[in-house]
């Protein structure tokens, strides 16, 4: 089912990787949108992908890596990849990550 | 000997006592009163001296405040227990209070350090942070504890090693300032595990041979196949669970994990210096906080660069051991053997010292 994807074409996937934390246990969630692709695109577009967030004070907080790629594994165009400190996982980031955790598969 | 918490009005009275047998106590009380605002409490000790005089001594005590975030992510939350206050009907609050006390005790009684900054910094903790929050952290000012999700993790206050770990991040921030990425970040993590474990060993009066050397024992729910978050004695063996996978910590430098996640794997590669510390403590024997812990504490205060790597830290521990116990002491030999045991070669220039 061909979907008009963000920059160009086809289907895509959203990967969320949570690393750090005092336990040091990395967890992953992933979704590959189907019929609801346009809704997911909205969530993706709402995020501040180019913001440089850092948290140099905290120790043991989670770090979130969020990546959008094409279903064939190629990077999305435009490239969507960000590393977000737990303290900055707010607003559209939080909405997107919460949705991926609810709907996505654990890895 | 009786110990108690001295309220401020009594400190004022003691500081004004003029009889010679109370000279030391009056001086200590005076210093405590000068120390900072708002008023903190102090520890009062009574003993009989050789002439059967009652001697009262006042010493620094912790100044703890525990707050309750009530499952929000807003800090600090509502104050629920302050220094000297009675236990409350909330196990997370009381565990945090007691754990901060146990950590203060190790630093103060063994290393002569007055709190996180060495100047009586208040110890602030928040419990019930977030919803099903699977973590505990130090935010630069306070320790924050989640309740866990109930499926993998229970509450993060349940192991005193985790409380000691978080508070030690504060100590490192005020001393060596080890940068939180790559090797210096793994050392920062390891220092927190070392003193977190020593807090438990000191509280339980365990020797290097009888201690568990586990970090976060009992944090997992019974559904998880695992005993703890980490093992300092045998990194990589703390859990092996269908959902979580196997404990990924390396036990030696040959298996250093290169990754961009987790600030360069700071919670993974800490296994290497953790095991080095265990090997040193095991070889020296007895209570690990007495010598191995002292060497590591001296190292933290030795003027390390923030970007110190494993080899540089190893060299600094050898220098610290030599300073305290002598160049050809058994302690220096143990420190050298510990690092060799995990495949880390101490930086040449410094270690010849
Ligand atoms: Zn830590």
Short mmCIF file of C-alpha atoms and ligand atoms in Angstrom, two decimals:
data_model
loop_
_atom_site.label_atom_id
_atom_site.label_comp_id
_atom_site.label_asym_id
_atom_site.label_seq_id
_atom_site.Cartn_x
_atom_site.Cartn_y
_atom_site.Cartn_z
CA UNK A 1 0.00 0.00 0.00
CA UNK A 2 1.87 3.06 -1.25
CA UNK A 3 1.60 6.05 1.03
CA UNK A 4 2.87 9.49 0.15
CA UNK A 5 5.66 9.68 2.77
CA UNK A 6 7.08 12.74 4.41
CA UNK A 7 9.62 14.04 1.95
CA UNK A 8 9.04 11.57 -0.81
CA UNK A 9 7.30 8.29 -1.11
CA UNK A 10 6.61 5.11 0.70
CA UNK A 11 6.13 3.59 4.11
CA UNK A 12 8.34 4.43 7.04
CA UNK A 13 9.08 3.40 10.59
CA UNK A 14 9.73 5.18 13.84
CA UNK A 15 12.27 3.84 16.29
CA UNK A 16 12.55 4.92 19.92
CA UNK A 17 15.58 3.79 21.94
CA UNK A 18 15.74 4.57 25.65
CA UNK A 19 19.24 4.16 27.11
CA UNK A 20 20.86 5.19 30.38
CA UNK A 21 19.04 5.24 33.67
CA UNK A 22 20.64 3.91 36.82
CA UNK A 23 19.84 0.38 35.63
CA UNK A 24 21.64 0.92 32.32
CA UNK A 25 19.08 -1.25 30.55
CA UNK A 26 18.43 -0.16 26.96
CA UNK A 27 14.89 -0.59 25.67
CA UNK A 28 13.51 -0.16 22.15
CA UNK A 29 10.08 0.42 20.66
CA UNK A 30 9.22 0.61 16.96
CA UNK A 31 6.15 1.33 14.87
CA UNK A 32 5.58 0.90 11.18
CA UNK A 33 2.50 3.00 10.43
CA UNK A 34 -0.13 1.64 8.04
CA UNK A 35 -3.47 3.33 7.37
CA UNK A 36 -2.78 5.84 10.11
CA UNK A 37 0.46 7.04 8.46
CA UNK A 38 -0.74 10.61 8.02
CA UNK A 39 -1.48 10.91 11.74
CA UNK A 40 2.03 9.70 12.56
CA UNK A 41 3.54 12.13 10.04
CA UNK A 42 1.82 14.96 11.88
CA UNK A 43 3.32 13.80 15.17
CA UNK A 44 6.76 13.54 13.56
CA UNK A 45 6.57 16.97 11.92
CA UNK A 46 5.58 18.58 15.22
CA UNK A 47 8.87 17.61 16.88
CA UNK A 48 11.83 20.05 17.06
CA UNK A 49 14.28 17.79 15.21
CA UNK A 50 16.96 20.43 14.82
CA UNK A 51 16.99 21.62 18.44
CA UNK A 52 20.23 20.88 20.27
CA UNK A 53 19.20 19.60 23.67
CA UNK A 54 21.64 18.67 26.37
CA UNK A 55 21.52 18.05 30.08
CA UNK A 56 24.99 18.22 31.57
CA UNK A 57 23.87 18.37 35.22
CA UNK A 58 21.92 15.15 35.60
CA UNK A 59 23.30 11.69 36.22
CA UNK A 60 21.46 8.43 35.53
CA UNK A 61 18.66 10.09 33.60
CA UNK A 62 17.32 8.37 30.50
CA UNK A 63 18.51 9.46 27.07
CA UNK A 64 16.01 9.00 24.22
CA UNK A 65 17.08 8.35 20.62
CA UNK A 66 14.29 8.85 18.14
CA UNK A 67 14.75 7.97 14.49
CA UNK A 68 12.49 7.91 11.46
CA UNK A 69 13.63 5.79 8.58
CA UNK A 70 12.14 4.29 5.43
CA UNK A 71 10.85 0.77 5.78
CA UNK A 72 13.71 -0.46 3.62
CA UNK A 73 16.10 0.85 6.28
CA UNK A 74 17.29 3.90 4.33
CA UNK A 75 17.32 7.22 6.18
CA UNK A 76 14.21 9.33 5.83
CA UNK A 77 14.41 12.47 3.71
CA UNK A 78 14.75 14.86 5.40
CA UNK A 79 16.85 12.93 7.93
CA UNK A 80 14.93 12.54 11.17
CA UNK A 81 17.20 11.54 14.04
CA UNK A 82 17.51 13.12 17.45
CA UNK A 83 18.91 12.41 20.89
CA UNK A 84 16.72 13.92 23.59
CA UNK A 85 17.56 14.08 27.31
CA UNK A 86 14.80 12.85 29.62
CA UNK A 87 14.38 16.33 31.11
CA UNK A 88 13.60 17.69 27.62
CA UNK A 89 11.19 14.94 26.60
CA UNK A 90 8.24 17.30 26.68
CA UNK A 91 5.47 18.51 24.40
CA UNK A 92 5.55 16.96 20.91
CA UNK A 93 8.49 14.66 21.80
CA UNK A 94 6.55 13.25 24.73
CA UNK A 95 3.42 12.82 22.61
CA UNK A 96 5.33 10.97 19.89
CA UNK A 97 7.27 8.75 22.28
CA UNK A 98 4.18 7.91 24.34
CA UNK A 99 2.36 6.89 21.13
CA UNK A 100 5.25 4.73 19.92
CA UNK A 101 5.45 3.02 23.33
CA UNK A 102 1.69 2.36 23.32
CA UNK A 103 1.38 1.19 19.71
CA UNK A 104 4.82 -0.10 18.92
CA UNK A 105 6.49 -3.43 19.32
CA UNK A 106 9.14 -3.94 21.97
CA UNK A 107 12.57 -4.83 20.79
CA UNK B 1 27.50 5.90 74.65
CA UNK B 2 24.29 7.62 73.70
CA UNK B 3 23.73 9.34 70.41
CA UNK B 4 20.96 11.73 69.61
CA UNK B 5 19.96 14.59 67.40
CA UNK B 6 20.51 17.98 69.00
CA UNK B 7 17.90 20.64 68.44
CA UNK B 8 19.20 24.15 67.69
CA UNK B 9 18.27 25.66 71.09
CA UNK B 10 20.34 23.01 72.83
CA UNK B 11 23.24 23.62 70.47
CA UNK B 12 23.10 27.27 71.48
CA UNK B 13 23.19 26.30 75.17
CA UNK B 14 26.10 23.94 74.66
CA UNK B 15 28.03 26.53 72.67
CA UNK B 16 27.77 28.90 75.64
CA UNK B 17 29.00 26.45 78.29
CA UNK B 18 32.16 27.74 79.93
CA UNK B 19 33.31 24.86 82.16
CA UNK B 20 36.66 23.51 80.88
CA UNK B 21 35.39 19.93 80.56
CA UNK B 22 32.85 21.21 78.02
CA UNK B 23 35.39 23.21 76.02
CA UNK B 24 35.45 20.85 73.04
CA UNK B 25 31.71 20.42 72.96
CA UNK B 26 31.12 24.16 73.17
CA UNK B 27 33.52 24.76 70.32
CA UNK B 28 31.92 22.10 68.14
CA UNK B 29 28.44 23.40 68.88
CA UNK B 30 29.56 26.89 68.02
CA UNK B 31 31.02 25.76 64.71
CA UNK B 32 27.83 23.86 63.91
CA UNK B 33 25.74 26.92 64.66
CA UNK B 34 27.90 29.12 62.45
CA UNK B 35 27.72 26.66 59.66
CA UNK B 36 24.73 27.63 57.60
CA UNK B 37 21.09 28.56 57.52
CA UNK B 38 18.47 27.31 58.03
CA UNK B 39 19.43 25.51 61.21
CA UNK B 40 20.63 21.99 60.85
CA UNK B 41 20.87 19.38 63.52
CA UNK B 42 23.97 17.77 64.89
CA UNK B 43 25.02 14.56 66.56
CA UNK B 44 25.57 14.66 70.32
CA UNK B 45 27.78 12.09 72.02
CA UNK B 46 28.28 11.62 75.77
CA UNK B 47 31.22 9.77 77.29
CA UNK B 48 33.18 9.63 80.52
CA UNK B 49 36.81 10.69 80.33
CA UNK B 50 39.69 9.27 82.41
CA UNK B 51 38.77 11.46 85.37
CA UNK B 52 35.12 10.35 85.18
CA UNK B 53 33.99 13.70 83.85
CA UNK B 54 30.98 13.58 81.60
CA UNK B 55 32.13 14.85 78.22
CA UNK B 56 29.59 15.96 75.68
CA UNK B 57 30.69 16.17 72.06
CA UNK B 58 28.81 17.72 69.21
CA UNK B 59 29.48 16.65 65.68
CA UNK B 60 27.97 17.28 62.26
CA UNK B 61 24.87 15.32 61.33
CA UNK B 62 22.94 14.96 58.10
CA UNK B 63 20.28 17.47 57.15
CA UNK B 64 17.71 15.44 55.24
CA UNK B 65 14.50 16.55 53.58
CA UNK B 66 12.32 14.03 51.78
CA UNK B 67 9.62 15.26 49.42
CA UNK B 68 6.78 13.47 47.66
CA UNK B 69 6.18 14.22 43.95
CA UNK B 70 2.83 12.36 44.19
CA UNK B 71 3.45 10.69 40.79
CA UNK B 72 3.99 13.99 38.99
CA UNK B 73 7.26 15.01 37.35
CA UNK B 74 7.37 18.30 39.20
CA UNK B 75 10.28 18.78 41.60
CA UNK B 76 10.75 18.98 44.50
CA UNK B 77 7.18 18.01 45.51
CA UNK B 78 5.61 18.31 48.94
CA UNK B 79 7.90 18.00 52.00
CA UNK B 80 6.93 14.89 53.96
CA UNK B 81 9.84 14.22 56.34
CA UNK B 82 12.60 16.49 57.61
CA UNK B 83 15.70 15.88 59.74
CA UNK B 84 14.91 14.32 63.08
CA UNK B 85 11.27 13.73 62.17
CA UNK B 86 9.55 10.45 62.99
CA UNK B 87 9.01 7.73 60.41
CA UNK B 88 5.89 8.19 58.28
CA UNK B 89 3.48 5.61 56.92
CA UNK B 90 5.23 5.46 53.57
CA UNK B 91 8.01 2.96 53.05
CA UNK B 92 9.60 4.87 50.14
CA UNK B 93 9.91 8.02 52.26
CA UNK B 94 11.47 6.14 55.17
CA UNK B 95 13.81 4.12 52.96
CA UNK B 96 15.04 7.32 51.29
CA UNK B 97 15.52 9.00 54.69
CA UNK B 98 17.37 6.01 56.16
CA UNK B 99 19.42 5.44 53.00
CA UNK B 100 20.60 9.05 52.93
CA UNK B 101 21.49 8.67 56.61
CA UNK B 102 23.49 5.49 55.95
CA UNK B 103 25.32 7.21 53.09
CA UNK B 104 26.08 10.28 55.20
CA UNK B 105 27.39 7.95 57.92
CA UNK B 106 29.90 6.20 55.64
CA UNK B 107 31.29 9.44 54.26
CA UNK B 108 31.37 11.19 57.62
CA UNK B 109 32.47 8.45 60.00
CA UNK B 110 34.99 6.76 57.71
CA UNK B 111 36.27 9.48 55.41
CA UNK B 112 35.59 12.55 57.56
CA UNK B 113 33.48 14.12 54.83
CA UNK B 114 30.63 16.39 55.90
CA UNK B 115 27.97 15.59 53.28
CA UNK B 116 28.11 15.86 49.48
CA UNK B 117 30.17 19.03 49.26
CA UNK B 118 32.21 18.50 52.43
CA UNK B 119 30.47 21.51 53.95
CA UNK B 120 27.23 20.06 55.24
CA UNK B 121 25.15 20.41 52.07
CA UNK B 122 21.53 19.45 52.83
CA UNK B 123 20.52 16.03 51.50
CA UNK B 124 17.34 16.39 49.49
CA UNK B 125 15.40 13.52 48.02
CA UNK B 126 12.11 13.19 46.15
CA UNK B 127 10.14 9.94 46.06
CA UNK B 128 7.09 8.84 44.02
CA UNK B 129 8.43 10.67 40.97
CA UNK B 130 6.41 10.17 37.77
CA UNK B 131 4.03 7.39 36.84
CA UNK B 132 5.39 3.84 36.79
CA UNK B 133 8.79 5.54 36.56
CA UNK B 134 11.59 2.99 36.14
CA UNK B 135 14.50 5.03 37.40
CA UNK B 136 16.35 6.92 40.09
CA UNK B 137 18.60 9.85 39.25
CA UNK B 138 20.63 12.80 40.54
CA UNK B 139 19.64 16.09 38.88
CA UNK B 140 22.62 18.10 40.08
CA UNK B 141 20.83 19.13 43.29
CA UNK B 142 18.69 16.30 44.58
CA UNK B 143 18.13 12.56 44.43
CA UNK B 144 14.93 11.48 42.70
CA UNK B 145 13.33 8.05 42.97
CA UNK B 146 10.59 6.45 40.88
CA UNK B 147 8.26 3.70 42.08
CA UNK B 148 9.01 1.37 39.17
CA UNK B 149 6.45 -0.16 36.81
CA UNK B 150 5.60 -3.07 39.09
CA UNK B 151 6.28 -5.61 36.32
CA UNK B 152 10.04 -5.34 35.92
CA UNK B 153 11.05 -2.87 38.60
CA UNK B 154 9.75 -2.22 42.07
CA UNK B 155 10.52 1.01 43.90
CA UNK B 156 14.05 2.37 43.54
CA UNK B 157 14.50 3.21 47.23
CA UNK B 158 14.46 -0.46 48.19
CA UNK B 159 18.23 -0.92 47.88
CA UNK B 160 20.55 1.32 49.89
CA UNK B 161 23.21 0.75 47.21
CA UNK B 162 21.09 2.80 44.77
CA UNK B 163 20.66 5.62 47.29
CA UNK B 164 24.42 5.62 47.96
CA UNK B 165 25.01 5.52 44.21
CA UNK B 166 22.90 8.63 43.57
CA UNK B 167 24.37 10.62 46.46
CA UNK B 168 27.87 9.71 45.30
CA UNK B 169 27.11 11.37 41.95
CA UNK B 170 26.87 14.52 44.04
CA UNK B 171 30.20 13.83 45.74
CA UNK B 172 31.88 13.25 42.37
CA UNK B 173 30.33 16.48 41.05
CA UNK B 174 31.95 18.39 43.92
CA UNK B 175 35.32 16.60 43.71
CA UNK B 176 36.77 14.94 40.59
CA UNK B 177 34.02 16.25 38.29
CA UNK B 178 34.46 13.29 35.98
CA UNK B 179 32.86 14.11 32.61
CA UNK B 180 29.78 11.96 32.02
CA UNK B 181 30.71 10.26 28.78
CA UNK B 182 32.97 7.49 27.51
CA UNK B 183 35.73 6.29 29.89
CA UNK B 184 35.51 9.20 32.35
CA UNK B 185 31.75 8.68 32.41
CA UNK B 186 32.18 4.97 33.11
CA UNK B 187 34.53 5.92 35.96
CA UNK B 188 31.92 8.38 37.27
CA UNK B 189 29.40 5.53 37.23
CA UNK B 190 31.84 3.11 38.82
CA UNK B 191 32.69 5.50 41.67
CA UNK B 192 28.95 5.67 42.41
CA UNK B 193 28.71 1.88 42.44
CA UNK B 194 31.84 1.54 44.62
CA UNK B 195 30.58 3.85 47.35
CA UNK B 196 26.98 2.69 46.92
CA UNK B 197 28.16 -0.84 47.69
CA UNK B 198 30.36 0.37 50.55
CA UNK B 199 27.38 2.16 52.14
CA UNK B 200 25.61 -1.19 52.31
CA UNK B 201 28.71 -3.08 53.46
CA UNK B 202 29.35 -0.53 56.23
CA UNK B 203 25.72 -0.56 57.37
CA UNK B 204 25.71 -4.38 57.44
CA UNK B 205 29.32 -4.65 58.71
CA UNK B 206 30.26 -7.06 55.92
CA UNK B 207 33.80 -7.91 54.87
CA UNK B 208 34.98 -8.03 51.27
CA UNK B 209 34.53 -11.79 51.45
CA UNK B 210 30.97 -11.75 52.80
CA UNK B 211 29.54 -8.76 50.87
CA UNK B 212 27.26 -9.41 47.89
CA UNK B 213 28.97 -6.78 45.69
CA UNK B 214 25.58 -6.35 43.99
CA UNK B 215 24.12 -3.00 43.00
CA UNK B 216 20.36 -2.73 43.28
CA UNK B 217 19.71 -6.13 44.78
CA UNK B 218 15.97 -6.74 45.08
CA UNK B 219 14.92 -3.94 42.71
CA UNK B 220 13.56 -6.37 40.15
CA UNK B 221 10.14 -7.91 40.69
CA UNK B 222 10.04 -11.68 41.27
CA UNK B 223 9.01 -12.12 37.59
CA UNK B 224 12.48 -11.10 36.41
CA UNK B 225 15.23 -13.67 36.18
CA UNK B 226 17.95 -11.72 37.90
CA UNK B 227 19.29 -10.75 41.31
CA UNK B 228 20.36 -7.12 40.80
CA UNK B 229 21.19 -4.40 38.28
CA UNK B 230 24.90 -5.10 38.37
CA UNK B 231 27.50 -7.32 39.98
CA UNK B 232 30.84 -5.72 40.80
CA UNK B 233 32.36 -9.10 41.54
CA UNK B 234 31.16 -10.71 38.32
CA UNK B 235 30.00 -8.04 35.83
CA UNK B 236 27.68 -9.48 33.19
CA UNK B 237 25.99 -11.99 35.52
CA UNK B 238 23.40 -9.91 37.41
CA UNK B 239 20.44 -10.92 35.23
CA UNK B 240 19.52 -13.03 32.24
CA UNK B 241 15.87 -12.54 31.42
CA UNK B 242 13.73 -13.21 28.34
CA UNK B 243 12.44 -9.62 28.30
CA UNK B 244 15.55 -7.74 29.42
CA UNK B 245 18.19 -9.90 27.80
CA UNK B 246 21.44 -10.69 29.52
CA UNK B 247 23.37 -8.27 31.73
CA UNK B 248 25.61 -6.57 29.11
CA UNK B 249 28.40 -5.38 31.40
CA UNK B 250 31.96 -6.23 30.37
CA UNK B 251 34.28 -7.57 33.08
CA UNK B 252 37.56 -6.55 31.46
CA UNK B 253 39.00 -3.95 29.13
CA UNK B 254 39.22 -6.33 26.16
CA UNK B 255 35.41 -6.33 26.09
CA UNK B 256 34.92 -2.55 26.40
CA UNK B 257 31.59 -1.70 24.72
CA UNK B 258 31.69 0.97 22.01
CA UNK B 259 28.27 2.58 21.59
CA UNK B 260 26.78 6.04 21.18
CA UNK B 261 23.80 5.27 23.45
CA UNK B 262 23.99 5.93 27.20
CA UNK B 263 26.69 8.61 26.80
CA UNK B 264 29.02 6.03 25.35
CA UNK B 265 27.90 3.11 27.50
CA UNK B 266 28.75 4.64 30.87
CA UNK B 267 26.48 2.16 32.69
CA UNK B 268 28.02 -0.75 30.79
CA UNK B 269 31.74 -0.04 30.87
CA UNK B 270 31.61 0.79 34.57
CA UNK B 271 31.79 -3.00 34.99
CA UNK B 272 35.52 -2.84 34.24
CA UNK B 273 36.63 -0.43 37.03
CA UNK B 274 33.96 -1.97 39.30
CA UNK B 275 35.62 -5.33 39.08
CA UNK B 276 39.06 -3.75 39.53
CA UNK B 277 37.84 -2.31 42.83
CA UNK B 278 36.40 -5.65 43.89
CA UNK B 279 39.71 -7.40 43.10
CA UNK B 280 41.65 -4.81 45.12
CA UNK B 281 39.29 -5.09 48.10
CA UNK B 282 39.27 -8.86 47.96
CA UNK B 283 43.05 -9.06 47.85
CA UNK B 284 43.49 -6.65 50.77
CA UNK B 285 40.76 -8.44 52.72
CA UNK B 286 38.76 -7.29 55.74
CA UNK B 287 36.36 -4.37 55.51
CA UNK B 288 36.53 -2.90 52.01
CA UNK B 289 35.76 0.64 53.17
CA UNK B 290 38.86 0.76 55.35
CA UNK B 291 41.64 0.52 52.78
CA UNK B 292 40.34 -0.04 49.24
CA UNK B 293 37.57 2.53 49.85
CA UNK B 294 40.05 4.97 51.38
CA UNK B 295 42.34 4.66 48.35
CA UNK B 296 39.44 5.32 45.97
CA UNK B 297 38.25 8.24 48.12
CA UNK B 298 41.78 9.73 48.18
CA UNK B 299 41.87 9.33 44.40
CA UNK B 300 38.62 11.31 43.99
CA UNK B 301 40.22 14.17 45.91
CA UNK B 302 43.60 13.97 44.19
CA UNK B 303 42.92 16.55 41.49
CA UNK B 304 41.88 14.29 38.62
CA UNK B 305 41.17 15.89 35.27
CA UNK B 306 37.48 15.68 34.27
CA UNK B 307 38.45 13.65 31.21
CA UNK B 308 40.54 11.09 33.11
CA UNK B 309 40.46 7.70 31.40
CA UNK B 310 40.86 4.21 32.87
CA UNK B 311 44.65 4.24 32.58
CA UNK B 312 44.89 7.67 34.22
CA UNK B 313 42.53 6.70 37.02
CA UNK B 314 44.41 3.46 37.62
CA UNK B 315 47.65 5.44 37.91
CA UNK B 316 46.01 7.85 40.36
CA UNK B 317 44.82 4.97 42.58
CA UNK B 318 48.38 3.61 42.69
CA UNK B 319 49.74 7.03 43.66
CA UNK B 320 47.03 7.39 46.32
CA UNK B 321 47.79 3.94 47.76
CA UNK B 322 51.53 4.68 47.82
CA UNK B 323 50.97 7.99 49.60
CA UNK B 324 48.89 6.44 52.33
CA UNK B 325 50.50 3.03 52.75
CA UNK B 326 54.01 3.33 51.24
CA UNK B 327 55.51 2.50 47.85
CA UNK B 328 56.23 -1.10 48.59
CA UNK B 329 53.12 -1.78 50.65
CA UNK B 330 50.81 -4.73 50.15
CA UNK B 331 48.05 -2.21 49.39
CA UNK B 332 49.95 -0.82 46.38
CA UNK B 333 50.56 -4.34 45.15
CA UNK B 334 46.84 -5.10 45.53
CA UNK B 335 45.86 -2.00 43.55
CA UNK B 336 48.27 -2.91 40.76
CA UNK B 337 46.96 -6.45 40.67
CA UNK B 338 43.36 -5.23 40.57
CA UNK B 339 43.91 -3.19 37.42
CA UNK B 340 46.01 -5.90 35.81
CA UNK B 341 43.15 -8.29 36.57
CA UNK B 342 40.79 -6.32 34.31
CA UNK B 343 43.35 -5.66 31.59
CA UNK B 344 43.94 -1.98 32.34
CA UNK B 345 47.54 -0.78 32.21
CA UNK B 346 48.08 2.18 34.51
CA UNK B 347 49.41 5.32 32.86
CA UNK B 348 53.21 4.97 32.99
CA UNK B 349 54.41 8.42 34.01
CA UNK B 350 52.13 8.84 37.01
CA UNK B 351 52.21 5.29 38.31
CA UNK B 352 55.99 5.23 38.79
CA UNK B 353 55.54 8.05 41.34
ZN1 LIG C 1 24.80 6.59 38.14
#
